[in-house]
CSV table of C-alpha atoms in Angstrom, one decimal:
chain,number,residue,atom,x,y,z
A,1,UNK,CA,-12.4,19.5,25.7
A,2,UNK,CA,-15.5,19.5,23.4
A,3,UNK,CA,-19.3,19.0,24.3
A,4,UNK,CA,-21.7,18.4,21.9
A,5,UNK,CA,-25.5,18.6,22.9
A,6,UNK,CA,-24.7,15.9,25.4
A,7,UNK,CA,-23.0,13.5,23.6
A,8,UNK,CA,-19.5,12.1,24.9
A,9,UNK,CA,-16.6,14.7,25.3
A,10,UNK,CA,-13.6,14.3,23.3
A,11,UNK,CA,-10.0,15.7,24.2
A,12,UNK,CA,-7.8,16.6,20.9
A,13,UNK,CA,-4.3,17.0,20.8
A,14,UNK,CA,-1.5,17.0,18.2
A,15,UNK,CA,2.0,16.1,18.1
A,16,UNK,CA,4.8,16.2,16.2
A,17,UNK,CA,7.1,14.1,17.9
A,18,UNK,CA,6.5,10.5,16.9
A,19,UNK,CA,8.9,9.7,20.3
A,20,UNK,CA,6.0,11.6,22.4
A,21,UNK,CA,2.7,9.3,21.2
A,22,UNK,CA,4.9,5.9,20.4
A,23,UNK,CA,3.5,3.9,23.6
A,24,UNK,CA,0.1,4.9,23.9
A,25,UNK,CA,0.1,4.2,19.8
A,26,UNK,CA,1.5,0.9,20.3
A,27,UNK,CA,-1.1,0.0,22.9
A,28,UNK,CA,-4.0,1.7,20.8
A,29,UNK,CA,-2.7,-0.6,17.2
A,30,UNK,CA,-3.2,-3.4,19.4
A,31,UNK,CA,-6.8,-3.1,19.7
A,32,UNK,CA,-8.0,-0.7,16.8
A,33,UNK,CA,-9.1,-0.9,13.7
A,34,UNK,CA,-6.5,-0.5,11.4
A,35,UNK,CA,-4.4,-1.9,8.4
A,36,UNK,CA,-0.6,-2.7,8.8
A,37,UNK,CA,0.2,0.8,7.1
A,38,UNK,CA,-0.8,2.5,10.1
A,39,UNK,CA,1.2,0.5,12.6
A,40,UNK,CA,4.0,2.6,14.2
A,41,UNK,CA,6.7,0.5,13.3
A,42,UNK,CA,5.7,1.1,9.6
A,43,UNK,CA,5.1,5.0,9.6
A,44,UNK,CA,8.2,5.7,12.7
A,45,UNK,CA,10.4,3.8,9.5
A,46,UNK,CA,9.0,5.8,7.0
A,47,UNK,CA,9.8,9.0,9.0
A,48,UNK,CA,13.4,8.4,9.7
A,49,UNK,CA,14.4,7.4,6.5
A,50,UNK,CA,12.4,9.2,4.1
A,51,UNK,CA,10.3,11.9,5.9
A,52,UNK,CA,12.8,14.0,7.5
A,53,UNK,CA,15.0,14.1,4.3
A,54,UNK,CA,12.0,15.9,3.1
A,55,UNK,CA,11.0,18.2,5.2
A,56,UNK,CA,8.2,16.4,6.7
A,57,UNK,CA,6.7,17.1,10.0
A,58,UNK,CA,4.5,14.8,11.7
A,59,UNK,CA,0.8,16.0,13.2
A,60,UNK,CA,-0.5,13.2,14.8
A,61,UNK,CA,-4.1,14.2,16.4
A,62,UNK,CA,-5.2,12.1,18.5
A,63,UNK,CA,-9.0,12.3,20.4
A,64,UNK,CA,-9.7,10.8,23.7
A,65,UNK,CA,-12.9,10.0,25.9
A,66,UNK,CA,-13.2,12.0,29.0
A,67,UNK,CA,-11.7,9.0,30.9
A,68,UNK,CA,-8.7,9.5,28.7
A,69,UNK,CA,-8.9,6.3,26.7
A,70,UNK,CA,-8.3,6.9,23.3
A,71,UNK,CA,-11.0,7.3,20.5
A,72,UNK,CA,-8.8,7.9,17.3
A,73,UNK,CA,-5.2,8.3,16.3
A,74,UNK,CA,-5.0,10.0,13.1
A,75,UNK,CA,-1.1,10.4,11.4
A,76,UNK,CA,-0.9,13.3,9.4
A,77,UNK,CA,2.0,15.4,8.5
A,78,UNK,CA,2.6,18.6,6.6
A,79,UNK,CA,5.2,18.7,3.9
A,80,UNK,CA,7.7,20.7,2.5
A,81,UNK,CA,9.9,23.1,4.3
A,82,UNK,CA,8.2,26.3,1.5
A,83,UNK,CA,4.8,27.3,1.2
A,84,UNK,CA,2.5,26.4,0.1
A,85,UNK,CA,2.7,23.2,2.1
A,86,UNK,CA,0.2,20.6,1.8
A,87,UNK,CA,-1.6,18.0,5.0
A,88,UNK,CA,-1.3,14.6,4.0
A,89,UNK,CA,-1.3,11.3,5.8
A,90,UNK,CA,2.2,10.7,7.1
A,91,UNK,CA,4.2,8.0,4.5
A,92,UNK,CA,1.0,8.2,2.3
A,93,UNK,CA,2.7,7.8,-0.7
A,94,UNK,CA,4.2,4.0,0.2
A,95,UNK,CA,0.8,3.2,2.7
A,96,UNK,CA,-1.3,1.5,0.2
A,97,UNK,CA,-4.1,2.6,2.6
A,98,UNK,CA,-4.2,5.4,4.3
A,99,UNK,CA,-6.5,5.6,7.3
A,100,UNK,CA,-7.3,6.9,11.9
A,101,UNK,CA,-6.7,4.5,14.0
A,102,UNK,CA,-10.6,3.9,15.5
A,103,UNK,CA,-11.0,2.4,18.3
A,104,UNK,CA,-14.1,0.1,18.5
A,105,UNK,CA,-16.9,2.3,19.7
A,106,UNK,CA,-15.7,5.3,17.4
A,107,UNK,CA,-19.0,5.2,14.8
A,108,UNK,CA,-20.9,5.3,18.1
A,109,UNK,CA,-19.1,8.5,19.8
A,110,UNK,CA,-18.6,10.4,16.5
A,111,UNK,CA,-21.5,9.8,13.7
A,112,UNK,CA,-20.7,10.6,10.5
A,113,UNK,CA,-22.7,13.8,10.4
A,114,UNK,CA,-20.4,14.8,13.4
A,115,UNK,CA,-17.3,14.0,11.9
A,116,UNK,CA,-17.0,17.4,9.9
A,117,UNK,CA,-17.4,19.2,12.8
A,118,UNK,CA,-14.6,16.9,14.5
A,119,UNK,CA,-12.3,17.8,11.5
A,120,UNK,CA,-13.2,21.2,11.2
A,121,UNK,CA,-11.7,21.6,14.8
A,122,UNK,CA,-9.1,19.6,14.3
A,123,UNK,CA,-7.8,21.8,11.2
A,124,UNK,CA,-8.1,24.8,13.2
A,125,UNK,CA,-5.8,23.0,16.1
A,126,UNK,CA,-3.6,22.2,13.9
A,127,UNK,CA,-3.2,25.9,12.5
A,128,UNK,CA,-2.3,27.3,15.6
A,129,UNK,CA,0.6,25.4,16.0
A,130,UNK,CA,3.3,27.1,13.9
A,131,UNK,CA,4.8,23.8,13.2
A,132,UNK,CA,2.0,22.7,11.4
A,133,UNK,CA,0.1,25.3,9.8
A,134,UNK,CA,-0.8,24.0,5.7
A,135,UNK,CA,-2.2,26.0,2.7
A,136,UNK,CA,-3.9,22.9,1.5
A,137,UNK,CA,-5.0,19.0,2.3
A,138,UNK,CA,-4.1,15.9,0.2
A,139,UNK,CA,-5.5,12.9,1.6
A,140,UNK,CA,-5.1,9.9,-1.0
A,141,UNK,CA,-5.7,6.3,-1.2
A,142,UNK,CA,-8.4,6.3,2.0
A,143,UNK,CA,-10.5,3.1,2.2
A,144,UNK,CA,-14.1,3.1,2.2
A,145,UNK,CA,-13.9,1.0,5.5
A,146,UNK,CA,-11.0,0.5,8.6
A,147,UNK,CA,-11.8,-3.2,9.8
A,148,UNK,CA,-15.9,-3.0,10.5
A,149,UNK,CA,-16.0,0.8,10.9
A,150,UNK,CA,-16.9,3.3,7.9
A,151,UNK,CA,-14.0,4.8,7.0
A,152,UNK,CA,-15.2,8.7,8.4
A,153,UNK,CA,-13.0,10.8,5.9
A,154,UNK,CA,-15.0,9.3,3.3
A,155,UNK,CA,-18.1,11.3,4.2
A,156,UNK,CA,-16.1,14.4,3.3
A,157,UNK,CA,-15.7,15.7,-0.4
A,158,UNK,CA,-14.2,13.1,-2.0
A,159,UNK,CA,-13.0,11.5,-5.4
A,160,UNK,CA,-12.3,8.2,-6.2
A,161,UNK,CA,-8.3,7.0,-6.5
A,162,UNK,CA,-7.3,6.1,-10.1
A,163,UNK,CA,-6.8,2.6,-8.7
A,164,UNK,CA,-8.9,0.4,-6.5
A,165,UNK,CA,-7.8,-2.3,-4.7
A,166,UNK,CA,-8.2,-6.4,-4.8
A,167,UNK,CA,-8.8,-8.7,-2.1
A,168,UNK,CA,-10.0,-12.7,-1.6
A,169,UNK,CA,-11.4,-14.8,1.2
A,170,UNK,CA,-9.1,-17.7,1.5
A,171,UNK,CA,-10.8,-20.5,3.3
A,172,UNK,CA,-9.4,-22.9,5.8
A,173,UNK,CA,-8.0,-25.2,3.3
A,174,UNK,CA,-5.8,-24.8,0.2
A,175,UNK,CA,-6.8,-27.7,-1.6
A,176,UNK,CA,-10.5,-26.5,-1.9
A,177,UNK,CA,-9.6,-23.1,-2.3
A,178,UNK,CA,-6.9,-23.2,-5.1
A,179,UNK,CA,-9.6,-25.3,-6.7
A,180,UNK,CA,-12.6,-23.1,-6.6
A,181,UNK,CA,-10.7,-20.5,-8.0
A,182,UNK,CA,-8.6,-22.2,-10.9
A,183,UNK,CA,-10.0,-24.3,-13.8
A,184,UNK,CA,-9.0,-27.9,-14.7
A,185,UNK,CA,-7.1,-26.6,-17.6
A,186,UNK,CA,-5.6,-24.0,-15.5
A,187,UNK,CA,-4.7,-26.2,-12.5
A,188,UNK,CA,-3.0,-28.7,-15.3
A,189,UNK,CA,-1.3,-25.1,-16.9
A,190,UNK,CA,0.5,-24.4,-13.9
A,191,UNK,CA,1.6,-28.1,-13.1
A,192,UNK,CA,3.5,-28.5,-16.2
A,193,UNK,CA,4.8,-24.8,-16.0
A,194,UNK,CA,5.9,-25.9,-12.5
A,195,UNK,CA,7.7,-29.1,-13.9
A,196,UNK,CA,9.5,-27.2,-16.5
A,197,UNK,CA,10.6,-25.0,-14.0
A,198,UNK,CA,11.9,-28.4,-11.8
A,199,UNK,CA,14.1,-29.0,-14.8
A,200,UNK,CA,17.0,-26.2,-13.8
A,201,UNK,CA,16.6,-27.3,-10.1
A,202,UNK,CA,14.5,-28.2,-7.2
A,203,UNK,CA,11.8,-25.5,-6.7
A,204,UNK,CA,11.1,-24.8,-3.1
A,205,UNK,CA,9.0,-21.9,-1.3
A,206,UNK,CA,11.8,-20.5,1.1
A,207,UNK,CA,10.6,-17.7,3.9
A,208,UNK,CA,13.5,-15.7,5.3
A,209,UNK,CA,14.3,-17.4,8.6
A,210,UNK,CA,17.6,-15.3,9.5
A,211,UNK,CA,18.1,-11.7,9.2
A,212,UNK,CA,21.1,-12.3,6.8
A,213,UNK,CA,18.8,-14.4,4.3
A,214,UNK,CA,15.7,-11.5,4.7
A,215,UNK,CA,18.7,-9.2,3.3
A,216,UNK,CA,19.6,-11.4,0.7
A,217,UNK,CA,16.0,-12.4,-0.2
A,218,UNK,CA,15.7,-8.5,-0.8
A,219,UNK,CA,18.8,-7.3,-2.5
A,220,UNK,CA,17.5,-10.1,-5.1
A,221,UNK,CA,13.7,-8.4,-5.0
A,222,UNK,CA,15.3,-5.3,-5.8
A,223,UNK,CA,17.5,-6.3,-7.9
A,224,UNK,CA,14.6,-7.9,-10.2
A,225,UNK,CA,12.5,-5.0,-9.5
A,226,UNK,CA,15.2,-2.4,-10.7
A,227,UNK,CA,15.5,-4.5,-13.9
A,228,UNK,CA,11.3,-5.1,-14.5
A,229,UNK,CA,10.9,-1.3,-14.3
A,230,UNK,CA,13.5,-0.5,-16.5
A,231,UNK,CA,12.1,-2.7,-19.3
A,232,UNK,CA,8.3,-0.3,-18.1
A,233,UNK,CA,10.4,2.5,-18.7
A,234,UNK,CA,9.8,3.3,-14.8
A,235,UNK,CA,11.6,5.2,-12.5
A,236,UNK,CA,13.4,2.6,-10.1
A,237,UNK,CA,11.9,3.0,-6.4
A,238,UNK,CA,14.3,2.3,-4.8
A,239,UNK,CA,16.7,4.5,-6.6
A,240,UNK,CA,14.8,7.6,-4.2
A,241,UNK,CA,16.4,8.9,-1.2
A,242,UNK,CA,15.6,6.7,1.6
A,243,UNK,CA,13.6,4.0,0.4
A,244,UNK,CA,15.7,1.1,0.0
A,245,UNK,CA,17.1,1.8,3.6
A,246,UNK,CA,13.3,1.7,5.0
A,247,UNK,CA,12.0,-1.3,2.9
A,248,UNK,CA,15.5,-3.1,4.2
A,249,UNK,CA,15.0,-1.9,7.7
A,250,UNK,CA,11.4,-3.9,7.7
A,251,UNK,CA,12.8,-6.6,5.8
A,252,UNK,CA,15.8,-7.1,8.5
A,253,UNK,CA,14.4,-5.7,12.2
A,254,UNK,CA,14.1,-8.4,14.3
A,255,UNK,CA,11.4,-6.2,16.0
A,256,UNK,CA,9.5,-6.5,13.1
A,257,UNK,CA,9.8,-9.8,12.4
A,258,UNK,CA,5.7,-10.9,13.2
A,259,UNK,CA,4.6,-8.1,11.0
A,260,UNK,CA,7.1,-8.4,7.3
A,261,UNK,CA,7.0,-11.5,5.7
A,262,UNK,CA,10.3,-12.0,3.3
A,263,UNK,CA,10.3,-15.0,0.8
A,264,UNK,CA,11.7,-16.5,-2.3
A,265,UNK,CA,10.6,-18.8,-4.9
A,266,UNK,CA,14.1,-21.5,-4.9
A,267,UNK,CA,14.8,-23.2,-8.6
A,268,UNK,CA,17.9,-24.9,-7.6
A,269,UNK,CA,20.1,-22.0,-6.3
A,270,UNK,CA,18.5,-19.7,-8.2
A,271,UNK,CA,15.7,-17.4,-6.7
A,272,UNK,CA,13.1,-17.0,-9.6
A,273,UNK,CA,11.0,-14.4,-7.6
A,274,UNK,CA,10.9,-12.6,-4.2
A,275,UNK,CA,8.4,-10.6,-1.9
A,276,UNK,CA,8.0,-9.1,1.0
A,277,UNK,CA,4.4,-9.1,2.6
A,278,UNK,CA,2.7,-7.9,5.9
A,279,UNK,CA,1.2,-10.4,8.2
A,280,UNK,CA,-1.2,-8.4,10.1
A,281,UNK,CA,-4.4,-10.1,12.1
A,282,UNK,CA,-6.6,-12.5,9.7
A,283,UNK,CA,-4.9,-10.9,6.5
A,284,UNK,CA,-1.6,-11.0,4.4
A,285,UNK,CA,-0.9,-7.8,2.7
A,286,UNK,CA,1.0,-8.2,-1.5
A,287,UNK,CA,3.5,-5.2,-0.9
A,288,UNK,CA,6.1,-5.9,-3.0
A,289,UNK,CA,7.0,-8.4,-5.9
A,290,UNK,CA,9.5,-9.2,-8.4
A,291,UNK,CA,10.8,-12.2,-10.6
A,292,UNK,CA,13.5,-13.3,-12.9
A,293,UNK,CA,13.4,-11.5,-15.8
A,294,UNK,CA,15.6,-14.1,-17.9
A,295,UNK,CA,15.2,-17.9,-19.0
A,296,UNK,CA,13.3,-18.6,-16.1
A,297,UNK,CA,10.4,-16.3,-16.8
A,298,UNK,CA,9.3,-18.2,-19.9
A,299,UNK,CA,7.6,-20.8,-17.3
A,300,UNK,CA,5.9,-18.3,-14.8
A,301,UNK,CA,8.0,-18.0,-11.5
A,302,UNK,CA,6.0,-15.2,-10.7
A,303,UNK,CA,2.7,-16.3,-10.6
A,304,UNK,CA,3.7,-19.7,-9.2
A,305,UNK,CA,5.4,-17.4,-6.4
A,306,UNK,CA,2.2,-15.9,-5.8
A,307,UNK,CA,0.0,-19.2,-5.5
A,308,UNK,CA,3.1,-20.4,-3.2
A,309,UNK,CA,2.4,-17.1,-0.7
A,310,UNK,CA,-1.5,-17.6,-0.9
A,311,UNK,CA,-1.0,-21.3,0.3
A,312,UNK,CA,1.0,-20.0,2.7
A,313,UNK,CA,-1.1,-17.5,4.0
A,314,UNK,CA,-3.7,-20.4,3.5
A,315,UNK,CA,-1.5,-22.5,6.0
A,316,UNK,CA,-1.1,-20.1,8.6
A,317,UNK,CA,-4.8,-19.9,9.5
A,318,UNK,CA,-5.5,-16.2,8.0
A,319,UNK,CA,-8.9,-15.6,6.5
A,320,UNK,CA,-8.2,-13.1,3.4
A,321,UNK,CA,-5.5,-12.2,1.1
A,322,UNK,CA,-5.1,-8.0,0.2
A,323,UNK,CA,-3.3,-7.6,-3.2
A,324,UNK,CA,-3.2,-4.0,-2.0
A,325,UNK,CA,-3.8,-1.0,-4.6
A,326,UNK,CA,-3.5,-1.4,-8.2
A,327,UNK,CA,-5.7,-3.1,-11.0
A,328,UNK,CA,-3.2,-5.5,-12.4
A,329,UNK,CA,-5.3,-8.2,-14.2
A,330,UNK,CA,-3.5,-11.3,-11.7
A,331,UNK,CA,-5.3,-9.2,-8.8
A,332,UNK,CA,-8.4,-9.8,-10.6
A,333,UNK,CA,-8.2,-12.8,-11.6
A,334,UNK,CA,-7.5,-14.0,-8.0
A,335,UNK,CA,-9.6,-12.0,-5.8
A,336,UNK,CA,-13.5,-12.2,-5.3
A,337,UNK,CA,-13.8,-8.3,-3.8
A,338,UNK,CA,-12.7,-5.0,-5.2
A,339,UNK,CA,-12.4,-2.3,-3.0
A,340,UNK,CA,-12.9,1.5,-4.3
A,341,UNK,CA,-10.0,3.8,-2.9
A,342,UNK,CA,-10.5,7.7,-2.2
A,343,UNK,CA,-8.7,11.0,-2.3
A,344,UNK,CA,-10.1,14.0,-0.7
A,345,UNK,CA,-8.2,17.7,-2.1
A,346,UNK,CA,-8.9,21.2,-0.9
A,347,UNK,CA,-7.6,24.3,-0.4
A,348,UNK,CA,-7.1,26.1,3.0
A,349,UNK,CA,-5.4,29.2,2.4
A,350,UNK,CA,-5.1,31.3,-0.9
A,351,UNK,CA,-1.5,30.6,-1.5
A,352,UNK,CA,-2.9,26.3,-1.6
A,353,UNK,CA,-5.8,27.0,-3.4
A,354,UNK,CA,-3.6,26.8,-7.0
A,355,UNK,CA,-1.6,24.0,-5.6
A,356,UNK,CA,-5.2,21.8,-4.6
A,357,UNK,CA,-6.6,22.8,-7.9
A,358,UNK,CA,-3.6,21.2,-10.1
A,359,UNK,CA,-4.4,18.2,-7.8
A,360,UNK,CA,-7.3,17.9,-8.3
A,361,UNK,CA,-6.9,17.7,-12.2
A,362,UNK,CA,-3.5,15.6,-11.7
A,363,UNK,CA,-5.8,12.9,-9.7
A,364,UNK,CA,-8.7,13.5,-12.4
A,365,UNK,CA,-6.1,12.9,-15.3
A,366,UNK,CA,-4.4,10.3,-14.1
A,367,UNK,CA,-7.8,8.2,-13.3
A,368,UNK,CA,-9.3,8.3,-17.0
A,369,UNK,CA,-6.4,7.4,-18.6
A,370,UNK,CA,-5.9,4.2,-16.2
A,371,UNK,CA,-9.6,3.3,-16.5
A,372,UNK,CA,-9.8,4.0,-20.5
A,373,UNK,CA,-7.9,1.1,-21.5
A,374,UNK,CA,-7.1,2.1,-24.9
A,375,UNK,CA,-5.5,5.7,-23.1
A,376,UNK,CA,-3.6,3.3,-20.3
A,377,UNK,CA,-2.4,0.5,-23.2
A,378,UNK,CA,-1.0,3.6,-25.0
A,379,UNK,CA,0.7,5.1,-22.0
A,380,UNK,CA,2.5,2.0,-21.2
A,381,UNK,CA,3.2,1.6,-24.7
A,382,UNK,CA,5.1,5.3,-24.9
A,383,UNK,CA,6.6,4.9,-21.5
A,384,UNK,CA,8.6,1.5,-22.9
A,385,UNK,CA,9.5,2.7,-26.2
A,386,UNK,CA,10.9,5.9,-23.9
A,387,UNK,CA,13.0,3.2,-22.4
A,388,UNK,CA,13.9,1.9,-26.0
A,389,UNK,CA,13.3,0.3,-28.7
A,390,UNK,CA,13.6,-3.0,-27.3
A,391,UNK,CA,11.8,-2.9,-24.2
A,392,UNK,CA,8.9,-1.0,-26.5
A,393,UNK,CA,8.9,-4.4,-28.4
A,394,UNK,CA,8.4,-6.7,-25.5
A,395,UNK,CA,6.0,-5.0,-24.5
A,396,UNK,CA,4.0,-4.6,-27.3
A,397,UNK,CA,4.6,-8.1,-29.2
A,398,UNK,CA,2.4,-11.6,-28.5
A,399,UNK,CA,0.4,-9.9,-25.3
A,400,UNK,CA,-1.7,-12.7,-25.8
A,401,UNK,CA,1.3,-15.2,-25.0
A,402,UNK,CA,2.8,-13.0,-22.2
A,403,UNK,CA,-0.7,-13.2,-20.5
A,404,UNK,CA,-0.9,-16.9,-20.8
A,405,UNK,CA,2.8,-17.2,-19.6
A,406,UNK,CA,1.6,-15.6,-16.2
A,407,UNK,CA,5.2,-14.0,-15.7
A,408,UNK,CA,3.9,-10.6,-16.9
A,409,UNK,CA,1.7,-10.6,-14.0
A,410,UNK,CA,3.5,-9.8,-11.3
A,411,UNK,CA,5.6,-7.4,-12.8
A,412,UNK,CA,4.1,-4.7,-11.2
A,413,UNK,CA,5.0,-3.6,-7.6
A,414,UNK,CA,2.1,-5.3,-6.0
A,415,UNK,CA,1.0,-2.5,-3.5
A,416,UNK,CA,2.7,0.4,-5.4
A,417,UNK,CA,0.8,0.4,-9.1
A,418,UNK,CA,0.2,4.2,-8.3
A,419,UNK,CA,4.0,4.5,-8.7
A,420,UNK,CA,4.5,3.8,-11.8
C-alpha cells in the first residue's frame, strides 16, 4: 500500500505468470484505455511463441485503488537469460505501440508529477523479485497518448522513435471521404488502373470468412512479403523463431476472430495482395501488408488493396484508420494526423549502464539517417544492391514511375517499418 499526502492509495504488485493476471486483464482491456497491442490475446501469443524461446520473463505490475479495482496494468518483461538484462515492454518489438493499460480516472489518481515517484517504486518492486531484477530499461515506440489519457511514460526522459506514426479520420461515408482525400485526376488514376487489373479476372475484396481461407489468405501474405523483402535486401520476418506461428495463430483462432481482420484483394483466382489488420473499438489498425510482386504489380494491387480495407473500415462504422509506425510516403499521403513515437533508455545497474549507452546511440543513429533523406535513400540503395545487382536496379531506376504506379507503396510491412 502507498499514501501520498492524502491522495488515493494504490496497491502494486507484479507477476510473472501471464496465467495468474489473464481474467482480471481481460476484464480491465474491456474498459481501459489501450491499443490492440496491449490486449492479452496479442501479448499471451507473443509469449508462447516467441518470448519464452528467448528467455523472456514477463513483469506485469499492476496498481489498484484501495477498493481493489484496478488503476493500471503495465506488461513489462525482462530479457535474456545473461546479464546484463534489459526491462522492456513485453512483445515490444512486434507492438507498434507500446503502452499501461489506464483505466479512466488514472490522470486524476496519479498526475504526471507523481508518476516518477510511481515508477521509481515500481522499479524497486521489481528488483526484489529475483526473477525480475534488470541492469537496464528499454522502453520503445510509446505513444504520446493511450485513448484520451497522456501517455505517463512520456513525462520521463525520453527521445523520440526514428519513426512516427500515421493516422486518418474516416467519416461516416466512403463516397465523401475517398473524395476529400483523392483528386479528380487521381480518382480517374486508380479507375483505369482498376480496369486494367479486371482484364486478368474479376477483382473482388474477399475477408477471410473460414479459418482454412484466413490460413490461406496468409501463407499468400507471407509468401509476397518473403519475396518484397528480399528484392529490399531485408531479413524475412517471418524466417525468426516463432513469428510465423504467432502471426498464424491470430490469423486462424477462432477466439480471435473480432480482433484480426484477414483479407485479400481477388483478380480472378489470383490474390494480388493480402493483410491482416486489427479491428479494435472505433479504429482499424494497418499491421501487415504485401502484394504480387509479378505482372500484376504494374497496375497497383497494393494500393487499390489499401483503399478496398479503408472502405471497409469505412463500412463497418469505425471512425479512424491507424497505419501504425513507419513513414512510408502512402501513410502520408492518406492520413490527416501524424503521431510522434518515444523511447525512453537508462541504465540501472553498472553492468547496464554500457548496454543503455550503445542504445542510446543505436536509437540516435538510426533516427537521423531515416529522417535525412539523402542518408535513408542511400541506405536502401546499399541494402538492395547487398541483395544484388538486380534488386539494386529496381530499386534505384524510374522512382518517379514506381511512385506513380502505387505498387511500391505498400511494400513495406505496414506496422513493422522499424524492422527493416
Amino acid at each position: 500500500m502507498w499514501p501520498d499526502r492524502g491522495e488515493p492509495i494504490v496497491s502494486l504488485s507484479v507477476h510473472a505468470e501471464l496465467s495468474a493476471v489473464e481474467a482480471d486483464w481481460r476484464r480491465f482491456e474491456q474498459a481501459a484505455d489501450c491499443t490492440p497491442f496491449q490486449t492479452f490475446q496479442w501479448l499471451e501469443a507473443w509469449q508462447r511463441h516467441i518470448g519464452l524461446r528467448n528467455g523472456v520473463t514477463p513483469a506485469i505490475v499492476i496498481g489498484r485503488h484501495a477498493d481493489g479495482e484496478i488503476m493500471f496494468l503495465m506488461p513489462l518483461a525482462v530479457a535474456g537469460r545473461r546479464a546484463p538484462k534489459p526491462l522492456r515492454w513485453l512483445g515490444q518489438e512486434l507492438c507498434d505501440y507500446n503502452a499501461p493499460l489506464l483505466a479512466a480516472d488514472f490522470a486524476r489518481c496519479i498526475t504526471p508529477a507523481r508518476f516518477p515517484t510511481v515508477w521509481r517504486q515500481i522499479r524497486d518492486l521489481l528488483q526484489r523479485d529475483p526473477r525480475l531484477r534488470h541492469d537496464w530499461i528499454e522502453l520503445e515506440k510509446m505513444p504520446e497518448r493511450v485513448g484520451g489519457q497522456i501517455n505517463p511514460f512520456t513525462g520521463l526522459e525520453v527521445a523520440l522513435n526514428a519513426s512516427g506514426a500515421h493516422q486518418v479520420q474516416l467519416g461516416g461515408d466512403w463516397d465523401t471521404f475517398y473524395t476529400g482525400r483523392r483528386s479528380a485526376a487521381t480518382r480517374r488514376r486508380d479507375r483505369i488502373k482498376r480496369k486494367r487489373l479486371s482484364e486478368f479476372g474479376e477483382v473482388r475484396f474477399v475477408t477471410a470468412a473460414t479459418e482454412q481461407e484466413a490460413a490461406g489468405n496468409f501463407a499468400t501474405l507471407m509468401r509476397q512479403k518473403a519475396q518484397a523483402l528480399a528484392r529490399m535486401g531485408v531479413r524475412n520476418i517471418f524466417a525468426r523463431p516463432g513469428y510465423r506461428e504467432f502471426y498464424l495463430e491470430l490469423a486462424t483462432d477462432p477466439r480471435a476472430r473480432g480482433l484480426v481482420h484477414v483479407s485479400r484483394l481477388a483478380v480472378g483466382s489470383a490474390a494480388a495482395a493480402a493483410n491482416l489488420g486489427l479491428t479494435f473499438r472505433d479504429c482499424y489498425y494497418h499491421v501487415l501488408a504485401s502484394h504480387d510482386g509479378g505482372e500484376l504489380s504494374r497496375y497497383g494491387p497494393g494500393a487499390m488493396h489499401l483503399r478496398e480495407l479503408l472502405r471497409h473500415a469505412t463500412t463497418l462504422g469505425l471512425q479512424r484508420f491507424d497505419f501504425t509506425i513507419g513513414d512510408e510516403a502512402y501513410k502520408q499521403e492518406w492520413s490527416d494526423t501524424a503521431a510522434p513515437l518515444y523511447d525512453h533508455v537508462t541504465d540501472v545497474t553498472w553492468r547496464g549502464w554500457t548496454a543503455s549507452r550503445l542504445s542510446i546511440i543505436r536509437h540516435g543513429v538510426k533516427r537521423f539517417v531515416k529522417q535525412t533523406p539523402v542518408l535513408w535513400q542511400s541506405f536502401r540503395h546499399l541494402r538492395a544492391l547487398r541483395a544484388g545487382p538486380a534488386c539494386f536496379g529496381r530499386l534505384v531506376q524510374r522512382p518517379g514511375r514506381r511512385r506513380a504506379s502505387g505498387a511500391a507503396r505498400a511494400l513495406p510491412l505496414a506496422g513493422h517499418e522499424g524492422q527493416q
